[in-house]
Short mmCIF file of C-alpha atoms in Angstrom, two decimals:
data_model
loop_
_atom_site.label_atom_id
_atom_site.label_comp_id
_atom_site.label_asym_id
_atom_site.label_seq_id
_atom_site.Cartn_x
_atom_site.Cartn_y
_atom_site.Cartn_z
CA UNK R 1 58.87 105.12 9.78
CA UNK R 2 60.27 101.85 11.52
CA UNK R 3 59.23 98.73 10.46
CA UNK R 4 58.52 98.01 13.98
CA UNK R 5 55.59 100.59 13.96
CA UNK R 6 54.30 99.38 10.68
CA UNK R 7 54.01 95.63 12.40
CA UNK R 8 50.45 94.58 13.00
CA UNK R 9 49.46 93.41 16.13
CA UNK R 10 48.88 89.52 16.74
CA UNK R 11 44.66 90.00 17.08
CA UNK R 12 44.74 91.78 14.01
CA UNK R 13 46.25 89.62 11.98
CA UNK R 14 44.49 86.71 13.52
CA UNK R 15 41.13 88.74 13.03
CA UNK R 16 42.21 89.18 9.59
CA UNK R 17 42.95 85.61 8.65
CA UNK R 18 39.67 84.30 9.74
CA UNK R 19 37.88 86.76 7.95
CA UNK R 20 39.78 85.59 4.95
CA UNK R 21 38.80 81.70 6.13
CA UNK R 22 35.46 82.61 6.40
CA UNK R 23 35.43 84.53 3.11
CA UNK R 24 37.21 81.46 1.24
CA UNK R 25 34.96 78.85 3.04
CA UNK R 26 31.58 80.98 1.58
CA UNK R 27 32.59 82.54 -1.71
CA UNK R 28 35.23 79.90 -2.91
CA UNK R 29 34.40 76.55 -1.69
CA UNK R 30 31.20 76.31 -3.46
CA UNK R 31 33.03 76.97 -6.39
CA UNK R 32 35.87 74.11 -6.22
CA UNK R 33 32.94 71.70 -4.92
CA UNK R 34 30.63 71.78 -7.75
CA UNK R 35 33.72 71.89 -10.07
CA UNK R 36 34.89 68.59 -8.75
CA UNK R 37 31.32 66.90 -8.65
CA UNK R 38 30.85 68.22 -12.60
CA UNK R 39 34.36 65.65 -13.75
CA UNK R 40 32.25 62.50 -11.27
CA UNK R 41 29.15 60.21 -12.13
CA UNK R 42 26.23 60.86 -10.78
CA UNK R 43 26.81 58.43 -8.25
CA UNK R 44 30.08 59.90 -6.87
CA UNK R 45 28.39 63.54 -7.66
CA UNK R 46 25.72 62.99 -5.25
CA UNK R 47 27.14 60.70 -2.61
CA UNK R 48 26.48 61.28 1.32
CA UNK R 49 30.07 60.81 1.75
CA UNK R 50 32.40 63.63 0.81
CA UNK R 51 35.26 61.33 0.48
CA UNK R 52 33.34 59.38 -2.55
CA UNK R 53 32.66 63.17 -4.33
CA UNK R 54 36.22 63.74 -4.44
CA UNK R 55 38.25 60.43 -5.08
CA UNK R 56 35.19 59.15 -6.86
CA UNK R 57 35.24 54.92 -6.57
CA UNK R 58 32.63 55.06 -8.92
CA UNK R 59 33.79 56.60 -11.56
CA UNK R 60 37.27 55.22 -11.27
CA UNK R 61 35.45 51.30 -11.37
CA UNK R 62 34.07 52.40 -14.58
CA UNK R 63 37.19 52.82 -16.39
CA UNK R 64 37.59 56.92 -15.75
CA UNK R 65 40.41 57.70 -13.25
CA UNK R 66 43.84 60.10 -13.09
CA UNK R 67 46.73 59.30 -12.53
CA UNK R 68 49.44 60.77 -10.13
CA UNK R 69 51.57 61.26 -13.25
CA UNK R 70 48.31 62.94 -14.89
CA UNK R 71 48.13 64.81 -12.02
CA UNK R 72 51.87 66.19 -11.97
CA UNK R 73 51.75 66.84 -16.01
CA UNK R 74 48.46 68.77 -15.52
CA UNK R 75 49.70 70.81 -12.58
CA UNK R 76 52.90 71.22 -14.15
CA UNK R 77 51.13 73.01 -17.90
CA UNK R 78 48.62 75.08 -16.11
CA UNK R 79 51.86 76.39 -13.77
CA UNK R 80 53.57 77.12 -17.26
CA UNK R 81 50.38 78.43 -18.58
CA UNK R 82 49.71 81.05 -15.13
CA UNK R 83 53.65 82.20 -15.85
CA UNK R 84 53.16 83.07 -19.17
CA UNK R 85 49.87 84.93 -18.78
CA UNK R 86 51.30 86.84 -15.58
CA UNK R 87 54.86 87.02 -16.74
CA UNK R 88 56.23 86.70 -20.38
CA UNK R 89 53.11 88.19 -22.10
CA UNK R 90 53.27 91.36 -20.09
CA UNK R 91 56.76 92.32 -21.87
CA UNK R 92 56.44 90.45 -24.93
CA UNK R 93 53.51 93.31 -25.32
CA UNK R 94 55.44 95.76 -23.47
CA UNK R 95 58.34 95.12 -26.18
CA UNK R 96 56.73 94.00 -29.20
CA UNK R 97 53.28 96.22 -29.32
CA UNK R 98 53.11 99.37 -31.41
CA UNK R 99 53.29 102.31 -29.69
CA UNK R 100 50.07 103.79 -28.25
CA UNK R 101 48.01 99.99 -29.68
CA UNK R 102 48.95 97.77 -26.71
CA UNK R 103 45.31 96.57 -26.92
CA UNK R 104 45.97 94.65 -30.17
CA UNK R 105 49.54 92.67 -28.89
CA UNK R 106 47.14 92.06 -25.68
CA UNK R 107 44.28 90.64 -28.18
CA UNK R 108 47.22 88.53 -30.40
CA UNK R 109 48.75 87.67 -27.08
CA UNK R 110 46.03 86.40 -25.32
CA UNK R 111 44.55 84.08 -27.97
CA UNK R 112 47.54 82.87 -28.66
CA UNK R 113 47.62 81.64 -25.15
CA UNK R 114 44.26 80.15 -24.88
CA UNK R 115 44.81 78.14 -28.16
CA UNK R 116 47.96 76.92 -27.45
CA UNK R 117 46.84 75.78 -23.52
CA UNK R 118 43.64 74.37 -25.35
CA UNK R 119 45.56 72.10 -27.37
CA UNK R 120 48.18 71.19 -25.33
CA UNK R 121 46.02 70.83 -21.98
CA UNK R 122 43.14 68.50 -24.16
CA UNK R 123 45.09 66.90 -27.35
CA UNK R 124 48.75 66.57 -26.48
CA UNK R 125 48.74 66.06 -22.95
CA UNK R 126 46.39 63.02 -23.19
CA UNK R 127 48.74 61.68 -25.98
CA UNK R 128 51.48 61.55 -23.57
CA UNK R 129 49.93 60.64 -21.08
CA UNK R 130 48.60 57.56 -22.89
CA UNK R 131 52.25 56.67 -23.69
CA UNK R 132 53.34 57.30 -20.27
CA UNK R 133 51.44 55.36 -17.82
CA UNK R 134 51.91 52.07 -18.72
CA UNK R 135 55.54 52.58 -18.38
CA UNK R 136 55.60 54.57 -14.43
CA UNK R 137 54.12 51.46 -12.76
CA UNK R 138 52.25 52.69 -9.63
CA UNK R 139 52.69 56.08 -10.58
CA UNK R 140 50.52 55.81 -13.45
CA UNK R 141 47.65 53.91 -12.24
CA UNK R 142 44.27 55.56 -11.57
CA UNK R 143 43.59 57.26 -7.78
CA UNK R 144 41.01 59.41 -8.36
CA UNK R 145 37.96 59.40 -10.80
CA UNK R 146 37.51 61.88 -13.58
CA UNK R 147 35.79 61.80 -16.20
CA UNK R 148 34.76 64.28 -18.74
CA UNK R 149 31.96 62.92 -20.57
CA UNK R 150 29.21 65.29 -19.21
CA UNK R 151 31.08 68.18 -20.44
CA UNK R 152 31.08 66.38 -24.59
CA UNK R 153 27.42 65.90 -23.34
CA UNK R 154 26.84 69.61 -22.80
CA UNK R 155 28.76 71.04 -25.21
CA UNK R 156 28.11 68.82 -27.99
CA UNK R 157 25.01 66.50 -27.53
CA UNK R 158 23.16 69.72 -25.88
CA UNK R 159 24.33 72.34 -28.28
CA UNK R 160 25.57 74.53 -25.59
CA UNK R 161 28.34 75.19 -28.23
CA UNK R 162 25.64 77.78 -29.44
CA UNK R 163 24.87 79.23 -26.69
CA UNK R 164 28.32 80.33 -25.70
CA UNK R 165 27.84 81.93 -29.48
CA UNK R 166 25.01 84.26 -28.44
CA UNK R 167 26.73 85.00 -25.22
CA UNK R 168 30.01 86.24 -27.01
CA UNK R 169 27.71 88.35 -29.61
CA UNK R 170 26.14 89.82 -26.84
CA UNK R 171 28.89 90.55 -24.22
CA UNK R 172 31.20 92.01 -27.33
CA UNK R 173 28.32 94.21 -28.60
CA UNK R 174 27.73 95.87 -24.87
CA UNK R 175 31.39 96.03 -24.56
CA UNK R 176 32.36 97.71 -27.71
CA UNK R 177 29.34 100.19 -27.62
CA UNK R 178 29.21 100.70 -23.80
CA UNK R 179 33.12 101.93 -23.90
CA UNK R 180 32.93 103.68 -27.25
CA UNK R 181 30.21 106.00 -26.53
CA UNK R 182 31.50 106.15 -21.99
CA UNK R 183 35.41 107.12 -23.49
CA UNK R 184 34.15 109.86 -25.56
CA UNK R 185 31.58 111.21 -22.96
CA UNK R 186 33.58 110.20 -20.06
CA UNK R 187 36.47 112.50 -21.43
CA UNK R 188 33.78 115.57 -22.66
CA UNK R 189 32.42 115.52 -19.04
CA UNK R 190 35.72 115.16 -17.18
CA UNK R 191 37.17 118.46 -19.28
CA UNK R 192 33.53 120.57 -19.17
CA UNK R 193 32.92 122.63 -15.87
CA UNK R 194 29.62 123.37 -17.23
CA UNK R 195 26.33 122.91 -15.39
CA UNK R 196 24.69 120.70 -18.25
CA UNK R 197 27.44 118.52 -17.90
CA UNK R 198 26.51 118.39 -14.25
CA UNK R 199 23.01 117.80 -15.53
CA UNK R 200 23.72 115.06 -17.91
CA UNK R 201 25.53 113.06 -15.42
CA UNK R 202 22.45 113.43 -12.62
CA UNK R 203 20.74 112.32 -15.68
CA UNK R 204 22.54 108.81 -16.45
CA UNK R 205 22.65 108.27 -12.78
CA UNK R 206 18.49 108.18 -12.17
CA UNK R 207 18.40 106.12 -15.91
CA UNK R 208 20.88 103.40 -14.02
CA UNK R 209 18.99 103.31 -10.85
CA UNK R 210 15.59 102.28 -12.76
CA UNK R 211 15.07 98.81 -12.14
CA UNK R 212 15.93 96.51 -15.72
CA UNK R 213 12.27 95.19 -16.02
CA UNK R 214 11.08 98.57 -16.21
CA UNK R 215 13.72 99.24 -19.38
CA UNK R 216 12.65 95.77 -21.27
CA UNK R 217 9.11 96.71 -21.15
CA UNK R 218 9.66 99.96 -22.33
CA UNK R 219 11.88 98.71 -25.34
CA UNK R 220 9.36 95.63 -25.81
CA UNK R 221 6.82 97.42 -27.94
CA UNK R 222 9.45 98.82 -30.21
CA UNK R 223 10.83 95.35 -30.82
CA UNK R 224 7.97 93.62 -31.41
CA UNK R 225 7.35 96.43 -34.18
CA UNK R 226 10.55 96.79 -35.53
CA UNK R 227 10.02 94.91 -38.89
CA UNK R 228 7.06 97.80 -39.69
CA UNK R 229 9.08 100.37 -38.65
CA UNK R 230 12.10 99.14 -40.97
CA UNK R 231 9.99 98.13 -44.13
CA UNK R 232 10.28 101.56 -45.79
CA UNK R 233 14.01 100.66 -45.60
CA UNK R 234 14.78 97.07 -45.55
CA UNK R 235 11.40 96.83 -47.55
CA UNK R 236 9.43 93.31 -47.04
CA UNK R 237 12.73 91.92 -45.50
CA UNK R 238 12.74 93.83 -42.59
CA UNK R 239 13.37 92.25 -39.45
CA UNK R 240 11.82 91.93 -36.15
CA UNK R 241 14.00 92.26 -33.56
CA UNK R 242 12.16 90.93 -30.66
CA UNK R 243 14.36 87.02 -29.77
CA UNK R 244 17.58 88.55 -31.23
CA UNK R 245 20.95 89.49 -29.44
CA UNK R 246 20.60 92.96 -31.02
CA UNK R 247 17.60 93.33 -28.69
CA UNK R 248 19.43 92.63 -26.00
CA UNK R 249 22.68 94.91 -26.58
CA UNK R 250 20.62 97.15 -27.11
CA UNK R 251 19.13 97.23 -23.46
CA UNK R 252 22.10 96.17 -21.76
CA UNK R 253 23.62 99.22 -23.73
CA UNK R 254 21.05 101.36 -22.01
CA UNK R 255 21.24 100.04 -18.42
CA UNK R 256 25.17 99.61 -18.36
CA UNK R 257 26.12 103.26 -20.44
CA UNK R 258 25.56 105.53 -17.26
CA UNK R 259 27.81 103.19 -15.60
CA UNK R 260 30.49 103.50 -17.45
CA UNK R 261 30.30 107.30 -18.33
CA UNK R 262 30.83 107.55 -14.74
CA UNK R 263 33.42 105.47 -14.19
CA UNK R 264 35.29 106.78 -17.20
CA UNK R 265 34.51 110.29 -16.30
CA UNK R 266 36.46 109.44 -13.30
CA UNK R 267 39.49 108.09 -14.60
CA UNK R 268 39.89 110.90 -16.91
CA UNK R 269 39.84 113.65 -14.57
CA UNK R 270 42.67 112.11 -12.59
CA UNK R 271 44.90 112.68 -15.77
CA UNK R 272 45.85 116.23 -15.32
CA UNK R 273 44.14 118.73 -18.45
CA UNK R 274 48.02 120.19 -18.82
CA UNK R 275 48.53 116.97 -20.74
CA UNK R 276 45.81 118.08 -23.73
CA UNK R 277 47.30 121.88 -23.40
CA UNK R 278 50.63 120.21 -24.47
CA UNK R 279 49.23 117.82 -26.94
CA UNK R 280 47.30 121.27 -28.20
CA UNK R 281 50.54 123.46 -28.49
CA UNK R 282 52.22 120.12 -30.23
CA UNK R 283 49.56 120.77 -33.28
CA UNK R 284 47.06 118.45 -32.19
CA UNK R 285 43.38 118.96 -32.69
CA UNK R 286 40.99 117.93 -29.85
CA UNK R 287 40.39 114.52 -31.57
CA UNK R 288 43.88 113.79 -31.48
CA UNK R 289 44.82 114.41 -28.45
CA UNK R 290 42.38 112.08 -27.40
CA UNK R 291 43.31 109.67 -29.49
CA UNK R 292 47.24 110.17 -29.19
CA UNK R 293 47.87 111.31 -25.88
CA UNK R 294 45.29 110.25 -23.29
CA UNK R 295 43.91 107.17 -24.49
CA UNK R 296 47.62 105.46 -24.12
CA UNK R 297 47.25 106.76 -20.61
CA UNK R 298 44.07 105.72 -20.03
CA UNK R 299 44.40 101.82 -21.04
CA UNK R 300 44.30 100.62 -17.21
CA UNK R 301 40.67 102.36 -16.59
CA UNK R 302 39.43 101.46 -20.16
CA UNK R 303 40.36 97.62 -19.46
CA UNK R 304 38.99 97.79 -15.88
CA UNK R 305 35.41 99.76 -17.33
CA UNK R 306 35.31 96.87 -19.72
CA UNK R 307 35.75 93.96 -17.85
CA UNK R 308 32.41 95.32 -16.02
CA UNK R 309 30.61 95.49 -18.77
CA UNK R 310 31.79 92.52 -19.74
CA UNK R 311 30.43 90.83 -16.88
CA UNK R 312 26.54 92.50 -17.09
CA UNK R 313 26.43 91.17 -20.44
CA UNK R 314 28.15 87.60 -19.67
CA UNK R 315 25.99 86.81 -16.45
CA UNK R 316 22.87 89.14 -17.48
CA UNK R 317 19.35 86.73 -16.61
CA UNK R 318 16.75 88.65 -16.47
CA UNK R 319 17.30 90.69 -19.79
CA UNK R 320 18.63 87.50 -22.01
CA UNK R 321 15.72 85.12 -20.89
CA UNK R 322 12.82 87.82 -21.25
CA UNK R 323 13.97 89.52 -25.05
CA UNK R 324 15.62 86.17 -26.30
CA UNK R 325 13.94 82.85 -27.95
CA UNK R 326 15.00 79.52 -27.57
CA UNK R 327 17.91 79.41 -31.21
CA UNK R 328 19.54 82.38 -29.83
CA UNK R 329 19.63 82.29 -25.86
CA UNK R 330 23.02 83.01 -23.92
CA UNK R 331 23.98 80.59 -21.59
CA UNK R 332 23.33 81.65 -18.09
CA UNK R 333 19.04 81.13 -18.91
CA UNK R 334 20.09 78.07 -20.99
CA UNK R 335 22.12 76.76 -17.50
CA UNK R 336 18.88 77.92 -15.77
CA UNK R 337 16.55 75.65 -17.84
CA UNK R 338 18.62 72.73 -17.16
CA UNK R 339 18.53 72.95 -13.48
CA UNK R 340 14.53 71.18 -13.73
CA UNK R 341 13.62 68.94 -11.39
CA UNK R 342 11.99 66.71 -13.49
CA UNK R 343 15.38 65.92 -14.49
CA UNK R 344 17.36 62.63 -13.82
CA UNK R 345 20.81 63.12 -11.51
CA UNK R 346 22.76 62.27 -14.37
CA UNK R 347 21.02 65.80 -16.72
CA UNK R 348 22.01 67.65 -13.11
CA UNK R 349 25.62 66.59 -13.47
CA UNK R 350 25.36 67.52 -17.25
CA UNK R 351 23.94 71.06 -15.88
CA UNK R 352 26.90 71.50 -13.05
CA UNK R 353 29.63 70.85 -15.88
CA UNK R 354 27.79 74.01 -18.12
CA UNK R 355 27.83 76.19 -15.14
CA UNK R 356 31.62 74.92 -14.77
CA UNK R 357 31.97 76.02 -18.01
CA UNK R 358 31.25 79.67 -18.19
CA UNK R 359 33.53 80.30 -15.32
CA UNK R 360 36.56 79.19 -17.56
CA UNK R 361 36.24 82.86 -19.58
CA UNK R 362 36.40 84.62 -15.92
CA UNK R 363 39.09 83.45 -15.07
CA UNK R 364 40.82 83.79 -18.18
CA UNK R 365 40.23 87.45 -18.38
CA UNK R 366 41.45 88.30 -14.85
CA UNK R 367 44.75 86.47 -15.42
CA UNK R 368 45.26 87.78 -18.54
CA UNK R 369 44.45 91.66 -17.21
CA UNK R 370 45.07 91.80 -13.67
CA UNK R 371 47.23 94.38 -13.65
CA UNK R 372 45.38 96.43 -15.47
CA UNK R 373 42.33 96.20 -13.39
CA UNK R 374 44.35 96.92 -10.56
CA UNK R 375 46.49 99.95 -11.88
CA UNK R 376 43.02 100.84 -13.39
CA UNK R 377 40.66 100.58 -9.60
CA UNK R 378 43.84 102.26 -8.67
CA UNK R 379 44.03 104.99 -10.97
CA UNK R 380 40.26 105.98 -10.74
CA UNK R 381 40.12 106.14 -6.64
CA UNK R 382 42.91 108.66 -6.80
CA UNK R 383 40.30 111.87 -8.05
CA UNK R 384 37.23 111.91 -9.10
#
């Protein structure tokens, strides 16, 4: 076909581009605003005039500012830092990895990453930096105002250290559960033409259209009774479970576990069943076929099923706030509890840097796994 017929027409791809605008201007905007008004004081943060949110006068009087050097420098490692996420750690882990246990050079790979931006992006850059703008004249004098106290306010005065904690506990219990339990199922469903299996998928599909209230007060009484249910084990020890994060994966299990059986179940039956004959005729049992020969393949829609449930456990509300107490809350109803209005502008600022905060993890995991989530939506849209 000519590339004359595959041209779009001049509407469309006007029509297109505003839709785009429009998208950007509602979805992202809101986004880079509040992230610029949590680095201000709360009298830049909450100025009438846009132009004092985002050069900040305030806050650069006070002794806070950036430079245009700070600005080049911080561009320049966050460029490095995009390549190397996008670029090098794809074939250092396509090179490097064990066969058939990408997953772990992607786990090595990845933290090594984060640390090494984290301490060159907050302890060596500033160093430089330090060093460097006396010397640049008008290059390294302040322009805009930045300052990052109400994030050390957050994360250290307000202990939201620990509630990042509880959220990690709880996302990486759903996650590791939620895709043990969906790969196995997933993969007994995708290669059974039976009618149970046809049943047991109806099934999961009414259990993940109840509404999550009506879960939580159905597990509610067994939590609150859980330490006399577990004293002829654990004896006079025995917990309760009702304010802990295991009360929580364990209901965010349950909501988000028909979810990914069918998503899985999908992604599995686009990988053709001659694959397990061969893996079969090769001496393989069942298990190891699995384990050998489609799970390699299967990577892309594992990675893409667990970002998902990921992100139920990560941004869950209603679950964390109603089974969790106060020492062990995640940080989306801690975030929620800040936004009072009995509070002073400056404790709003303080909560608009938190919700900043538990963005960075997003974005870190789409970088990181991008293609995989694509080859992965991909993958499971071909059959299924």
């Amino acid at each position: 076909m000519s590339s004359r017929a595959l041209r779009q027409p001049l509407g469309l791809k006007l029509t297109s581009a505003s839709f785009l605008a429009l998208w950007c201007l509602v979805a992202a905007f809101p986004i880079f605003w509040i992230a610029v008004m949590s680095f201000k004081s709360p009298v830049d943060a909450f100025s009438s005039n846009a132009l004092n949110v985002v050069f900040g006068p305030h806050t650069r009087d006070t002794g806070h500012g950036i430079s245009i050097l700070d600005i080049l420098l911080g561009i320049a490692v966050v460029w490095i830092t995009a390549r190397l996420m996008t670029r090098t750690l794809p074939m250092m882990v396509a090179a490097y990895a064990p066969a058939g246990q990408k997953w772990i050079g992607w786990v090595i790979g990845s933290l090594v990453v984060a640390i090494g931006f984290l301490v060159t992006f907050f302890a060596i850059l500033p160093a430089i930096l330090d060093a460097l703008n006396p010397v640049f004249g008008p290059l390294g004098r302040d322009i805009i105002g930045l300052t990052t106290e109400h994030y050390k306010t957050v994360w250290i005065d307000r202990g939201f250290s620990n509630n990042f904690k509880n959220s990690m506990i709880v996302t990486t219990g759903v996650v590791t559960i939620s895709l043990t339990v969906g790969t196995l199922a997933g993969y007994g469903l995708a290669r059974s033409g039976s009618g149970l299996a046809f049943a047991i998928l109806i099934i999961a599909l009414v259990f993940r259209a109840l509404p999550h209230s009506v879960l939580v007060a159905g597990y509610l009484p067994v939590f609150i009774s859980s330490s006399e249910w577990l004293a002829p084990i654990l004896g006079e020890n025995a917990p309760t479970l009702y304010g802990k994060p295991f009360a929580v994966i364990a209901v965010l299990v349950a909501i988000n576990q028909p979810f990914t059986i069918w998503m899985l179940r999908s992604f599995f039956q686009s990988i053709p069943a001659e694959l397990d004959e061969a893996a079969r005729v090769d001496g393989c049992n069942h298990f190891q076929a699995f384990r050998r020969v489609i799970m390699p393949v299967m990577w892309p829609g594992v990675i893409t099923t667990g970002l998902f449930s990921f992100l139920l456990g990560y941004n869950d509300f209603l679950v964390t706030s109603l089974l969790l107490d106060a020492q062990n809350q995640t940080m989306v109803p801690a975030i929620a509890g800040m936004f009072s209005r009995e509070t002073t502008t400056t404790d709003q600022v303080v909560a608009v840097a938190a919700a900043v905060s538990i963005t960075a993890p997003l974005f870190f995991l789409v970088m990181v796994f991008q293609r995989q989530i694509v080859s992965g939506l991909t993958a499971g849209a071909v059959k299924g």
